[in-house]
Amino acid sequence: MNSQIRRLYLVIVAMVMSLAMAATYIQFFAAPSLNADGRNSRTILHASERDRGPIIVAGEAIAKSEPVEGTKRFQRTYTQGQLYAAITGWFSASLRSSTGLEAAAEDVFEGDSLSLLTQRIQSLFTGSVRRGGGVVLTVDPAVQEAAAQGLAGRRGAAVALEPSTGRVLALYSSPSFDPNLLAATDTDQALAYDEELNASADRPLNNRAIAGDLYPPGSVFKLVTAAAMLESGLTPDSKVPGPASMELPGTSTVLPNVTGLPCGSQEPTLAEAFARSCNTTFALSAEKLGADVLREKARAFGFDSTLSIPLPVTSSSFPEDSDPAQMALAAIGQGKVEVTPLQMAMVGAAIANNGTLMKPYLIDSVVSADVVVQQEFSPKVLTKPINPKVAQQLRAMMVDVVDKPFGTANNISRGDGSIAAKTGTAETGRGDQTVGWIVAFAPADNPDMVVAVAVEGDESSPYAGGGSDAGPIARAMLDARAAK
């Protein structure tokens, strides 16, 4: 063999080996990540030919697959689609996309999850058509419905957690959308609806409960600031400053109390300042606490951290570096503080659960195609942001917010000290528009549910108040749970 043929032979061998190695890598190592890539439309088209498992709430399948007559394909259908759209998302062969739980639990619905190994082996030996598994959710349908009815199409969101476990009892984003129209087999219909949703000024595809645009929390953030104040040595009966207004440090900008008056008196107790939600008391506390203390307390409650429930949750943020004026604003939930309603529900849940924050989760169990439980999920501790004594003090202060005549959530009182809450009305920087907030739980002495509600003001009605707008929604959700 002459040298030229030998070199050509070596080149050909090298090319064949490269192709073999590339094929091996793609087929055996890269395949899972390529299949999971949302840009891989072949995965969606292939999945449309498989009987995906159901999404189940309280024994009812709120999402399931139905065969399309005359084809090998299945169509995803959603009972009460708008009620659960923020949770389920959609699976659409027409749009070649999936979102929400349809994407987050893809391996279960496709039957690829490790928990469904027994089902796959059984299908292999019996020769039966492979089917997907399903998930049973933690959601309480009565609480979910109360959230939807309370928001009634207004921009906002509501989240409910079981504080002792972290189970998500409700997760609703408003306005909602109908995932059935996105899952339609008529491609033109699905595309037209998708374009309509994306063009809407209400942004219904934004999951306001856990993602989308973050909100300024306003005075509900005073739960975090008050926790830091109590840990610094103050008690609910400690006297604190409560002037009618103050200048932000290093500026000529005046920060007033909402009423424009002193906080009951020039030196109220911390409990009274909290119940009245006096801005000056908590803004002045930022200078004494220091930026590091307030920032670390926020992070202990879950700020600036990633979370999956398994829906991906946008991280809530507390400013890393701020001047004294910005830190004073941060102490009252303004400035550069941004949150999801889930984050504020987590703050309330830690207080309700004696200082221990459980990791929120949405899936109770994975089931086989025959709805036999294959895997169950257990509660897990996420952090312990405060000690039990501080949690008890905060709970008592939150009861005053509801039951004291001057409390900002007095309109949701049952008159028996059974509800604890904190309200907030946050400025958004968009003209006069505000976001009304409430974090509440009941029964106050042994809470079984915490809710966080955010209601946005809009162009036609810019003001949304914590007590006036968010409060009644929270009360309806708490009553729905209590009625069970």
XYZ file of N, CA and C in Angstrom, residues 11-195:
555
model
N -7.668 8.481 7.167
C -8.653 9.560 7.256
C -10.073 8.993 7.277
N -10.326 8.007 6.382
C -11.656 7.398 6.321
C -11.995 6.676 7.622
N -11.020 5.927 8.167
C -11.233 5.235 9.442
C -11.547 6.236 10.550
N -10.803 7.338 10.589
C -11.036 8.361 11.614
C -12.429 8.961 11.489
N -12.867 9.200 10.234
C -14.200 9.770 10.019
C -15.295 8.794 10.458
N -15.117 7.511 10.109
C -16.110 6.507 10.513
C -16.180 6.401 12.034
N -15.027 6.397 12.681
C -15.003 6.325 14.142
C -15.651 7.558 14.765
N -15.407 8.723 14.180
C -16.019 9.955 14.693
C -17.530 9.894 14.588
N -18.020 9.393 13.428
C -19.465 9.272 13.254
C -20.061 8.273 14.244
N -19.354 7.166 14.437
C -19.839 6.159 15.385
C -19.880 6.705 16.801
N -18.836 7.431 17.183
C -18.785 8.023 18.532
C -19.870 9.073 18.693
N -20.094 9.887 17.659
C -21.122 10.921 17.725
C -22.501 10.300 17.855
N -22.754 9.248 17.057
C -24.053 8.576 17.121
C -24.276 7.948 18.487
N -23.225 7.338 19.034
C -23.326 6.717 20.361
C -23.627 7.766 21.423
N -22.925 8.889 21.348
C -23.137 9.959 22.331
C -24.567 10.492 22.255
N -25.041 10.752 21.033
C -26.377 11.324 20.864
C -27.462 10.347 21.319
N -27.304 9.057 20.945
C -28.335 8.074 21.242
C -28.395 7.685 22.709
N -27.227 7.620 23.365
C -27.203 7.067 24.721
C -26.944 8.099 25.820
N -26.219 9.166 25.522
C -25.859 10.114 26.575
C -26.621 11.433 26.463
N -26.725 11.960 25.246
C -27.371 13.264 25.074
C -28.869 13.160 24.872
N -29.377 11.946 24.601
C -30.803 11.791 24.282
C -31.736 12.368 25.340
N -31.518 12.080 26.644
C -32.462 12.626 27.639
C -32.549 14.145 27.624
N -31.392 14.829 27.561
C -31.421 16.290 27.567
C -31.992 16.842 26.274
N -31.731 16.183 25.154
C -32.296 16.623 23.878
C -33.800 16.439 23.853
N -34.270 15.333 24.404
C -35.711 15.099 24.468
C -36.398 16.104 25.365
N -35.714 16.510 26.430
C -36.315 17.443 27.391
C -36.245 18.889 26.928
N -35.434 19.179 25.918
C -35.271 20.546 25.426
C -36.585 21.042 24.843
N -37.063 22.176 25.371
C -38.336 22.712 24.907
C -38.349 23.074 23.439
N -37.184 23.255 22.813
C -37.107 23.599 21.399
C -37.243 22.366 20.499
N -37.242 21.180 21.084
C -37.309 19.944 20.310
C -38.773 19.598 20.040
N -39.301 20.077 18.918
C -40.713 19.863 18.612
C -41.026 18.404 18.326
N -40.005 17.602 17.938
C -40.245 16.184 17.674
C -40.705 15.473 18.945
N -40.206 15.931 20.110
C -40.622 15.324 21.371
C -42.124 15.511 21.586
N -42.623 16.729 21.313
C -44.041 17.009 21.482
C -44.868 16.176 20.507
N -44.421 16.104 19.237
C -45.166 15.341 18.241
C -45.195 13.854 18.592
N -44.072 13.337 19.067
C -44.025 11.933 19.476
C -44.922 11.708 20.693
N -44.875 12.656 21.624
C -45.660 12.507 22.851
C -47.162 12.543 22.575
N -47.561 13.226 21.505
C -48.988 13.317 21.199
C -49.568 11.968 20.792
N -48.699 10.993 20.513
C -49.157 9.654 20.153
C -49.136 8.703 21.347
N -48.926 9.251 22.527
C -48.918 8.433 23.730
C -50.030 8.882 24.673
N -50.627 7.925 25.348
C -51.694 8.205 26.311
C -51.054 8.740 27.592
N -50.945 10.074 27.666
C -50.336 10.709 28.835
C -51.237 10.535 30.052
N -50.610 10.381 31.212
C -51.369 10.168 32.435
C -52.094 11.415 32.898
N -53.019 11.270 33.856
C -53.851 12.385 34.300
C -53.178 13.257 35.367
N -53.720 14.458 35.517
C -53.431 15.324 36.662
C -54.690 15.299 37.518
N -54.553 14.896 38.779
C -55.715 14.597 39.621
C -55.779 15.534 40.821
N -56.962 16.083 41.066
C -57.232 16.908 42.245
C -58.458 16.345 42.951
N -58.286 15.969 44.213
C -59.401 15.451 45.024
C -60.158 14.336 44.308
N -59.405 13.440 43.658
C -60.005 12.297 43.001
C -60.526 12.541 41.604
N -60.465 13.767 41.118
C -60.972 14.099 39.785
C -59.810 14.432 38.858
N -59.846 13.904 37.651
C -58.813 14.212 36.656
C -59.108 15.575 36.047
N -58.265 16.556 36.361
C -58.453 17.895 35.798
C -57.722 18.037 34.465
N -56.878 17.057 34.118
C -56.242 16.984 32.806
C -56.113 15.512 32.437
N -56.456 15.175 31.205
C -56.368 13.785 30.764
C -56.232 13.751 29.247
N -55.872 12.573 28.723
C -55.719 12.395 27.279
C -56.888 11.599 26.719
N -57.373 12.029 25.559
C -58.453 11.332 24.895
C -58.051 11.049 23.454
N -58.330 9.835 22.944
C -57.914 9.490 21.577
C -58.631 10.351 20.536
N -57.880 10.739 19.506
C -58.454 11.484 18.382
C -58.892 10.477 17.339
N -60.174 10.482 17.022
C -60.748 9.477 16.125
C -60.048 9.471 14.761
N -59.728 8.269 14.288
C -59.134 8.119 12.973
C -57.645 8.381 12.910
N -57.001 8.602 14.090
C -55.557 8.842 14.129
C -54.942 8.041 15.268
N -53.612 8.086 15.332
C -52.897 7.475 16.451
C -52.676 8.469 17.589
N -53.177 9.675 17.409
C -52.869 10.751 18.353
C -53.888 10.844 19.486
N -53.452 11.494 20.563
C -54.311 11.811 21.698
C -54.370 13.329 21.862
N -55.508 13.795 22.320
C -55.653 15.221 22.610
C -55.780 15.418 24.110
N -55.053 16.383 24.627
C -55.127 16.707 26.051
C -56.365 17.555 26.301
N -57.161 17.189 27.300
C -58.342 17.977 27.659
C -58.263 18.367 29.129
N -58.844 19.513 29.440
C -58.745 20.077 30.785
C -60.139 20.429 31.295
N -60.613 19.664 32.280
C -61.872 20.021 32.929
C -61.592 21.204 33.852
N -62.500 22.149 33.900
C -62.288 23.374 34.686
C -60.943 24.009 34.311
N -60.715 24.102 33.009
C -59.407 24.529 32.510
C -58.917 25.838 33.074
N -59.771 26.849 33.114
C -59.336 28.166 33.584
C -59.028 28.165 35.081
N -59.721 27.338 35.832
C -59.510 27.293 37.274
C -58.099 26.812 37.618
N -57.587 25.876 36.846
C -56.299 25.262 37.174
C -55.187 25.569 36.167
N -55.421 26.510 35.256
C -54.458 26.769 34.183
C -53.081 27.164 34.704
N -53.025 27.912 35.793
C -51.727 28.336 36.336
C -50.922 27.160 36.857
N -51.588 26.059 37.138
C -50.921 24.852 37.630
C -50.624 23.892 36.478
N -51.648 23.550 35.716
C -51.475 22.545 34.671
C -50.633 23.050 33.512
N -50.765 24.361 33.175
C -50.207 24.811 31.918
C -50.945 24.113 30.795
N -50.247 23.800 29.687
C -50.893 23.090 28.593
C -49.891 22.196 27.869
N -50.435 21.196 27.205
C -49.660 20.357 26.291
C -50.328 20.464 24.934
N -49.599 20.952 23.924
C -50.197 21.205 22.626
C -49.302 20.712 21.500
N -49.788 19.695 20.780
C -49.077 19.244 19.586
C -49.180 20.293 18.485
N -50.281 21.033 18.460
C -50.468 22.064 17.441
C -49.443 23.179 17.591
N -49.203 23.600 18.828
C -48.224 24.662 19.097
C -46.824 24.109 19.329
N -46.735 22.765 19.393
C -45.461 22.092 19.638
C -44.791 22.634 20.906
N -45.590 22.733 21.976
C -45.062 23.260 23.235
C -45.837 22.706 24.409
N -45.210 22.778 25.572
C -45.876 22.420 26.819
C -45.374 23.363 27.902
N -46.245 23.642 28.876
C -45.884 24.548 29.967
C -46.447 24.003 31.268
N -46.168 24.708 32.371
C -46.712 24.328 33.666
C -46.318 22.914 34.060
N -47.218 22.226 34.754
C -46.937 20.848 35.158
C -46.776 19.928 33.957
N -47.445 20.257 32.856
C -47.307 19.437 31.658
C -45.849 19.343 31.227
N -45.096 20.398 31.466
C -43.665 20.391 31.146
C -42.833 19.908 32.329
N -43.181 20.366 33.539
C -42.366 20.056 34.723
C -42.412 18.574 35.084
N -43.533 17.916 34.824
C -43.678 16.486 35.137
C -43.744 15.657 33.858
N -43.078 16.113 32.810
C -43.092 15.443 31.507
C -42.691 13.975 31.605
N -41.661 13.689 32.419
C -41.184 12.308 32.501
C -42.242 11.377 33.085
N -43.074 11.901 33.981
C -44.161 11.076 34.547
C -45.244 10.834 33.502
N -45.702 11.909 32.859
C -46.795 11.778 31.895
C -46.396 10.912 30.695
N -45.113 10.900 30.371
C -44.626 10.083 29.257
C -44.318 8.651 29.691
N -44.343 8.404 31.002
C -44.038 7.074 31.503
C -42.556 6.801 31.659
N -41.721 7.861 31.570
C -40.268 7.684 31.639
C -39.701 7.817 33.055
N -40.516 8.217 34.013
C -40.033 8.429 35.376
C -39.541 7.113 35.991
N -38.495 7.212 36.802
C -37.966 6.033 37.485
C -39.027 5.382 38.358
N -39.952 6.183 38.885
C -41.005 5.627 39.743
C -41.967 4.738 38.966
N -41.945 4.821 37.640
C -42.844 4.016 36.809
C -42.120 2.852 36.141
N -40.958 2.484 36.669
C -40.167 1.402 36.078
C -40.960 0.097 36.019
N -41.678 -0.232 37.097
C -42.471 -1.471 37.127
C -43.505 -1.490 36.008
N -44.139 -0.360 35.767
C -45.139 -0.271 34.705
C -44.495 -0.493 33.337
N -43.296 0.060 33.115
C -42.618 -0.108 31.829
C -42.227 -1.566 31.601
N -41.736 -2.217 32.659
C -41.357 -3.635 32.543
C -42.584 -4.486 32.233
N -43.696 -4.180 32.891
C -44.927 -4.927 32.649
C -45.384 -4.772 31.198
N -45.286 -3.549 30.659
C -45.670 -3.312 29.261
C -44.758 -4.070 28.311
N -43.473 -4.164 28.667
C -42.499 -4.859 27.828
C -42.833 -6.340 27.705
N -43.189 -6.967 28.820
C -43.443 -8.407 28.820
C -44.823 -8.765 28.280
N -45.787 -7.864 28.459
C -47.142 -8.163 27.988
C -47.362 -7.709 26.555
N -46.465 -6.849 26.071
C -46.623 -6.344 24.715
C -47.713 -5.301 24.587
N -48.188 -4.779 25.709
C -49.248 -3.766 25.674
C -48.681 -2.403 25.288
N -49.544 -1.535 24.804
C -49.121 -0.190 24.416
C -48.671 0.570 25.657
N -47.523 1.218 25.538
C -46.977 1.954 26.681
C -47.829 3.178 26.987
N -48.140 3.369 28.260
C -48.948 4.505 28.708
C -48.183 5.306 29.749
N -48.581 6.548 29.879
C -47.922 7.406 30.851
C -48.505 7.272 32.239
N -47.806 7.836 33.215
C -48.304 7.880 34.589
C -48.978 9.210 34.865
N -49.519 9.346 36.050
C -50.211 10.573 36.431
C -49.712 11.107 37.754
N -50.201 12.287 38.129
C -49.825 12.897 39.404
C -51.082 13.295 40.168
N -51.035 13.106 41.471
C -52.101 13.556 42.371
C -51.605 14.806 43.076
N -52.362 15.892 42.980
C -51.927 17.180 43.518
C -52.376 17.389 44.962
N -51.738 18.342 45.612
C -52.035 18.698 46.998
C -53.183 19.698 47.108
N -53.696 20.168 46.000
C -54.626 21.302 45.954
C -55.975 20.969 46.588
N -56.516 21.934 47.332
C -57.860 21.860 47.893
C -58.788 22.599 46.927
N -59.683 21.892 46.221
C -60.501 22.558 45.197
C -61.388 23.676 45.740
N -61.855 23.553 46.965
C -62.715 24.596 47.531
C -61.937 25.895 47.728
N -60.691 25.788 48.163
C -59.857 26.976 48.366
C -59.466 27.580 47.017
N -59.156 26.714 46.044
C -58.821 27.188 44.696
C -59.995 27.949 44.088
N -61.198 27.427 44.254
C -62.384 28.085 43.708
C -62.655 29.415 44.409
N -62.416 29.474 45.712
C -62.613 30.731 46.446
C -61.646 31.804 45.949
N -60.420 31.408 45.647
C -59.440 32.352 45.117
C -59.884 32.886 43.763
N -60.339 31.981 42.886
C -60.771 32.388 41.547
C -61.987 33.307 41.610
N -62.952 32.960 42.456
C -64.154 33.781 42.572
C -63.837 35.140 43.186
N -62.895 35.164 44.130
C -62.541 36.421 44.765
C -61.833 37.373 43.818
N -60.916 36.853 43.031
C -60.193 37.711 42.082
C -61.078 38.094 40.897
N -61.947 37.187 40.490
C -62.981 37.480 39.484
C -62.439 38.219 38.265
N -61.308 37.769 37.747
C -60.763 38.358 36.533
C -59.862 39.551 36.737
N -59.785 40.086 37.963
C -58.860 41.199 38.218
C -57.424 40.692 38.152
N -56.502 41.538 37.805
C -55.103 41.141 37.779
C -54.619 40.879 39.205
N -54.003 39.735 39.385
C -53.484 39.397 40.704
C -53.277 37.914 40.841
N -53.052 37.474 42.068
C -52.798 36.055 42.311
C -53.068 35.739 43.769
N -53.297 34.450 44.017
C -53.508 33.969 45.382
C -52.831 32.617 45.538
N -52.198 32.429 46.691
C -51.513 31.173 47.010
C -51.911 30.767 48.420
N -52.124 29.470 48.629
C -52.398 28.947 49.970
C -51.476 27.777 50.251
N -50.927 27.732 51.461
C -50.024 26.670 51.889
C -50.517 26.056 53.190
N -50.233 24.785 53.368
C -50.422 24.135 54.660
C -49.101 24.306 55.410
N -49.060 25.123 56.473
C -47.774 25.494 57.069
C -47.008 24.340 57.694
N -47.694 23.330 58.187
C -47.011 22.224 58.867
C -46.322 21.275 57.898
N -46.725 21.307 56.605
C -46.155 20.381 55.627
C -45.536 21.057 54.415
N -46.034 22.231 54.041
C -45.610 22.889 52.809
C -46.484 22.544 51.622
N -47.535 21.730 51.818
C -48.422 21.366 50.707
C -49.094 22.621 50.151
N -49.086 22.764 48.813
C -49.740 23.891 48.148
C -51.227 23.580 48.036
N -52.046 24.349 48.719
C -53.489 24.107 48.752
C -54.232 24.901 47.683
N -53.624 25.971 47.205
C -54.213 26.749 46.110
C -53.110 27.534 45.440
N -53.240 27.693 44.122
C -52.295 28.500 43.355
C -53.064 28.998 42.136
N -53.434 30.272 42.173
C -54.291 30.827 41.130
C -53.732 32.155 40.653
N -53.709 32.322 39.341
C -53.254 33.558 38.711
C -54.393 34.138 37.890
N -54.619 35.431 38.011
C -55.757 36.072 37.342
C -55.302 37.301 36.549
N -55.877 37.505 35.336
C -56.870 36.661 34.675
C -56.261 35.371 34.163
N -57.118 34.362 34.015
C -56.662 33.054 33.584
C -56.908 32.876 32.081
N -56.746 31.650 31.596
C -56.963 31.332 30.192
C -57.461 29.898 30.102
N -57.918 29.504 28.916
C -58.448 28.158 28.713
C -57.411 27.289 27.996
N -56.750 26.378 28.707
C -55.735 25.540 28.047
C -56.314 24.611 26.991
N -57.628 24.341 27.034
C -58.238 23.497 26.012
C -58.088 24.096 24.620
N -58.172 25.420 24.523
C -58.069 26.071 23.222
C -56.639 26.045 22.695
N -55.666 25.992 23.585
C -54.271 25.878 23.162
C -53.933 24.442 22.786
N -54.643 23.483 23.379
C -54.399 22.067 23.102
C -55.222 21.557 21.919
N -55.983 22.438 21.280
C -56.874 22.023 20.191
C -56.092 21.385 19.046
N -56.693 20.385 18.420
C -56.053 19.730 17.265
C -56.094 20.621 16.025
N -57.000 21.598 16.003
C -57.057 22.572 14.914
C -55.933 23.585 15.120
N -54.880 23.460 14.320
C -53.694 24.296 14.500
C -54.021 25.779 14.366
N -54.847 26.140 13.393
C -55.196 27.552 13.202
C -55.902 28.109 14.426
N -56.794 27.303 15.014
C -57.505 27.756 16.211
C -56.544 27.950 17.379
N -55.633 26.992 17.574
C -54.676 27.091 18.675
C -53.752 28.292 18.502
N -53.279 28.509 17.276
C -52.387 29.638 17.012
C -53.110 30.969 17.216
N -54.357 31.063 16.783
C -55.117 32.303 16.935
C -55.325 32.639 18.406
N -55.636 31.619 19.208
C -55.839 31.864 20.644
C -54.531 32.241 21.325
N -53.445 31.584 20.935
C -52.134 31.903 21.490
C -51.763 33.349 21.178
N -52.004 33.784 19.958
C -51.711 35.169 19.574
C -52.580 36.149 20.353
